[in-house]
Amino acid sequence: MTKGRLEAFSDGVLAIIITIMVLELKVPEGSSWASLKPILPKLLAYIFSFIYVGIYWNNHHHLFQAVKKVNGSILWANLHLLFWLSLMPIATEWIGTTNFAKNPVATYGIGLIMSAIAYTILENVIIRCEGENSQLKEAIHSKFKEYISIIFYVLGIATSFFYPYIAIGFYYIVALIWLIPDRRIEKSLKEN
């Protein structure tokens, strides 16, 4: 199978996720800067989640540049990733509405770690499909960013029950780690 439909479907789902998140934002009542204060937590949660969805979209795009073909396993692994990402609007709304309370922040972190695990599974399924000598396998031989992300997510989830804002800091660090698209794949594509 070609990968075009998978990429188009994934792009559409991610666009809908962002649309749902932005539709949850309400226009402030009043015209002063002070009228923004009540919606600030929701706005910050939206910005944070928008960045995360953008990171996944960007890295998903780079990932599939190295993919030659897809099969049913890749389609299901991709749907698994999209499932976890599709929960982002609920978690975003919950942390914004509760002003970053401990249980919502923990739930947000669980969604993030599950998305990261799903992305890693997708990478592994692609490599299994394309073979150990695949361009992707060569490109991502080091999984330092993936493993350090999981560690920070676990720290964030554990911390969220005591210090939710510190937990958000851990999640923010992971976002910073991944803000620049995966250069390993770009380098591999240029070399071949």
GROMACS .gro file of C-alpha atoms in nm:
model
  192
    1MET     CA    1   0.000   0.000   0.000
    2THR     CA    2   0.110   0.356  -0.054
    3LYS     CA    3   0.140   0.589   0.240
    4GLY     CA    4  -0.060   0.883   0.097
    5ARG     CA    5  -0.396   0.793   0.249
    6LEU     CA    6  -0.242   0.730   0.591
    7GLU     CA    7  -0.070   1.070   0.584
    8ALA     CA    8  -0.384   1.251   0.463
    9PHE     CA    9  -0.600   1.084   0.728
   10SER     CA   10  -0.348   1.162   1.002
   11ASP     CA   11  -0.324   1.526   0.891
   12GLY     CA   12  -0.703   1.551   0.900
   13VAL     CA   13  -0.732   1.401   1.248
   14LEU     CA   14  -0.462   1.632   1.386
   15ALA     CA   15  -0.632   1.933   1.226
   16ILE     CA   16  -0.962   1.833   1.390
   17ILE     CA   17  -0.789   1.793   1.728
   18ILE     CA   18  -0.656   2.150   1.705
   19THR     CA   19  -0.996   2.277   1.589
   20ILE     CA   20  -1.175   2.114   1.883
   21MET     CA   21  -0.923   2.265   2.126
   22VAL     CA   22  -0.958   2.617   1.987
   23LEU     CA   23  -1.339   2.596   1.985
   24GLU     CA   24  -1.326   2.538   2.361
   25LEU     CA   25  -1.178   2.887   2.406
   26LYS     CA   26  -1.442   3.149   2.475
   27VAL     CA   27  -1.422   3.518   2.394
   28PRO     CA   28  -1.349   3.724   2.705
   29GLU     CA   29  -1.634   3.926   2.851
   30GLY     CA   30  -1.530   4.287   2.820
   31SER     CA   31  -1.269   4.475   2.623
   32SER     CA   32  -1.001   4.544   2.883
   33TRP     CA   33  -0.684   4.344   2.926
   34ALA     CA   34  -0.810   4.246   3.269
   35SER     CA   35  -1.100   4.060   3.105
   36LEU     CA   36  -0.844   3.808   2.975
   37LYS     CA   37  -0.755   3.697   3.328
   38PRO     CA   38  -1.043   3.447   3.372
   39ILE     CA   39  -0.959   3.265   3.047
   40LEU     CA   40  -0.580   3.273   3.094
   41PRO     CA   41  -0.549   2.915   3.229
   42LYS     CA   42  -0.749   2.780   2.934
   43LEU     CA   43  -0.549   2.989   2.690
   44LEU     CA   44  -0.218   2.864   2.837
   45ALA     CA   45  -0.344   2.504   2.825
   46TYR     CA   46  -0.444   2.553   2.461
   47ILE     CA   47  -0.106   2.701   2.365
   48PHE     CA   48   0.075   2.416   2.539
   49SER     CA   49  -0.139   2.150   2.371
   50PHE     CA   50  -0.119   2.320   2.032
   51ILE     CA   51   0.260   2.300   2.056
   52TYR     CA   52   0.240   1.930   2.143
   53VAL     CA   53   0.005   1.849   1.855
   54GLY     CA   54   0.232   2.052   1.627
   55ILE     CA   55   0.535   1.854   1.744
   56TYR     CA   56   0.359   1.526   1.671
   57TRP     CA   57   0.242   1.648   1.330
   58ASN     CA   58   0.592   1.767   1.241
   59ASN     CA   59   0.767   1.450   1.356
   60HIS     CA   60   0.499   1.229   1.199
   61HIS     CA   61   0.563   1.408   0.870
   62HIS     CA   62   0.938   1.349   0.901
   63LEU     CA   63   0.884   0.988   1.004
   64PHE     CA   64   0.679   0.909   0.696
   65GLN     CA   65   0.931   1.070   0.464
   66ALA     CA   66   1.152   0.771   0.544
   67VAL     CA   67   0.873   0.517   0.489
   68LYS     CA   68   0.847   0.339   0.153
   69LYS     CA   69   0.528   0.137   0.206
   70VAL     CA   70   0.263   0.070   0.468
   71ASN     CA   71   0.076  -0.241   0.574
   72GLY     CA   72  -0.210  -0.319   0.811
   73SER     CA   73   0.017  -0.323   1.115
   74ILE     CA   74   0.141   0.028   1.039
   75LEU     CA   75  -0.216   0.148   0.984
   76TRP     CA   76  -0.321   0.012   1.325
   77ALA     CA   77  -0.012   0.148   1.499
   78ASN     CA   78  -0.084   0.488   1.346
   79LEU     CA   79  -0.447   0.471   1.463
   80HIS     CA   80  -0.319   0.384   1.811
   81LEU     CA   81  -0.114   0.705   1.811
   82LEU     CA   82  -0.407   0.910   1.679
   83PHE     CA   83  -0.632   0.766   1.951
   84TRP     CA   84  -0.411   0.897   2.229
   85LEU     CA   85  -0.367   1.232   2.058
   86SER     CA   86  -0.745   1.259   2.010
   87LEU     CA   87  -0.782   1.267   2.388
   88MET     CA   88  -0.570   1.584   2.405
   89PRO     CA   89  -0.870   1.824   2.377
   90ILE     CA   90  -1.037   1.665   2.682
   91ALA     CA   91  -0.720   1.679   2.890
   92THR     CA   92  -0.651   2.034   2.772
   93GLU     CA   93  -0.997   2.151   2.867
   94TRP     CA   94  -0.971   1.980   3.206
   95ILE     CA   95  -0.637   2.134   3.305
   96GLY     CA   96  -0.749   2.476   3.179
   97THR     CA   97  -1.085   2.465   3.356
   98THR     CA   98  -0.937   2.349   3.687
   99ASN     CA   99  -0.642   2.590   3.676
  100PHE     CA  100  -0.389   2.305   3.651
  101ALA     CA  101  -0.517   2.096   3.944
  102LYS     CA  102  -0.331   1.779   4.039
  103ASN     CA  103  -0.559   1.507   3.895
  104PRO     CA  104  -0.611   1.683   3.561
  105VAL     CA  105  -0.235   1.747   3.532
  106ALA     CA  106  -0.167   1.379   3.604
  107THR     CA  107  -0.425   1.278   3.343
  108TYR     CA  108  -0.268   1.516   3.093
  109GLY     CA  109   0.070   1.352   3.160
  110ILE     CA  110  -0.077   1.005   3.115
  111GLY     CA  111  -0.208   1.114   2.775
  112LEU     CA  112   0.135   1.250   2.686
  113ILE     CA  113   0.322   0.937   2.790
  114MET     CA  114   0.075   0.712   2.610
  115SER     CA  115   0.114   0.923   2.293
  116ALA     CA  116   0.492   0.891   2.325
  117ILE     CA  117   0.469   0.515   2.370
  118ALA     CA  118   0.231   0.490   2.073
  119TYR     CA  119   0.473   0.691   1.857
  120THR     CA  120   0.759   0.460   1.957
  121ILE     CA  121   0.545   0.158   1.875
  122LEU     CA  122   0.469   0.311   1.535
  123GLU     CA  123   0.842   0.355   1.469
  124ASN     CA  124   0.910  -0.006   1.567
  125VAL     CA  125   0.626  -0.143   1.352
  126ILE     CA  126   0.754   0.054   1.052
  127ILE     CA  127   1.105  -0.081   1.104
  128ARG     CA  128   0.971  -0.435   1.136
  129CYS     CA  129   0.776  -0.388   0.810
  130GLU     CA  130   1.064  -0.237   0.615
  131GLY     CA  131   1.338  -0.453   0.760
  132GLU     CA  132   1.640  -0.408   0.982
  133ASN     CA  133   1.832  -0.243   0.696
  134SER     CA  134   1.565   0.021   0.644
  135GLN     CA  135   1.642   0.389   0.619
  136LEU     CA  136   1.435   0.455   0.930
  137LYS     CA  137   1.624   0.197   1.137
  138GLU     CA  138   1.950   0.358   1.032
  139ALA     CA  139   1.818   0.707   1.110
  140ILE     CA  140   1.688   0.639   1.461
  141HIS     CA  141   1.949   0.397   1.589
  142SER     CA  142   1.977   0.613   1.902
  143LYS     CA  143   1.655   0.653   2.098
  144PHE     CA  144   1.790   0.894   2.358
  145LYS     CA  145   1.517   1.155   2.300
  146GLU     CA  146   1.244   0.892   2.325
  147TYR     CA  147   1.377   0.745   2.650
  148ILE     CA  148   1.449   1.078   2.818
  149SER     CA  149   1.097   1.191   2.727
  150ILE     CA  150   0.944   0.888   2.898
  151ILE     CA  151   1.152   0.959   3.210
  152PHE     CA  152   1.035   1.322   3.223
  153TYR     CA  153   0.673   1.217   3.169
  154VAL     CA  154   0.695   0.968   3.457
  155LEU     CA  155   0.852   1.236   3.677
  156GLY     CA  156   0.579   1.479   3.575
  157ILE     CA  157   0.298   1.235   3.650
  158ALA     CA  158   0.447   1.145   3.990
  159THR     CA  159   0.507   1.511   4.075
  160SER     CA  160   0.161   1.623   3.962
  161PHE     CA  161  -0.003   1.490   4.277
  162PHE     CA  162   0.207   1.719   4.495
  163TYR     CA  163   0.327   2.006   4.274
  164PRO     CA  164   0.119   2.029   3.953
  165TYR     CA  165   0.306   2.332   3.820
  166ILE     CA  166   0.639   2.150   3.851
  167ALA     CA  167   0.480   1.859   3.663
  168ILE     CA  168   0.382   2.098   3.384
  169GLY     CA  169   0.748   2.206   3.386
  170PHE     CA  170   0.855   1.846   3.319
  171TYR     CA  171   0.606   1.823   3.030
  172TYR     CA  172   0.735   2.156   2.900
  173ILE     CA  173   1.095   2.026   2.900
  174VAL     CA  174   0.987   1.734   2.681
  175ALA     CA  175   0.818   1.975   2.441
  176LEU     CA  176   1.141   2.175   2.420
  177ILE     CA  177   1.338   1.856   2.348
  178TRP     CA  178   1.110   1.774   2.053
  179LEU     CA  179   1.041   2.126   1.927
  180ILE     CA  180   1.304   2.089   1.659
  181PRO     CA  181   1.199   1.811   1.419
  182ASP     CA  182   1.386   1.486   1.439
  183ARG     CA  183   1.714   1.570   1.265
  184ARG     CA  184   1.815   1.204   1.256
  185ILE     CA  185   1.562   1.136   0.983
  186GLU     CA  186   1.649   1.454   0.789
  187LYS     CA  187   2.018   1.358   0.789
  188SER     CA  188   1.940   1.006   0.673
  189LEU     CA  189   1.720   1.133   0.388
  190LYS     CA  190   1.992   1.372   0.269
  191GLU     CA  191   2.256   1.099   0.269
  192ASN     CA  192   2.048   0.860   0.059
   0.00000   0.00000   0.00000
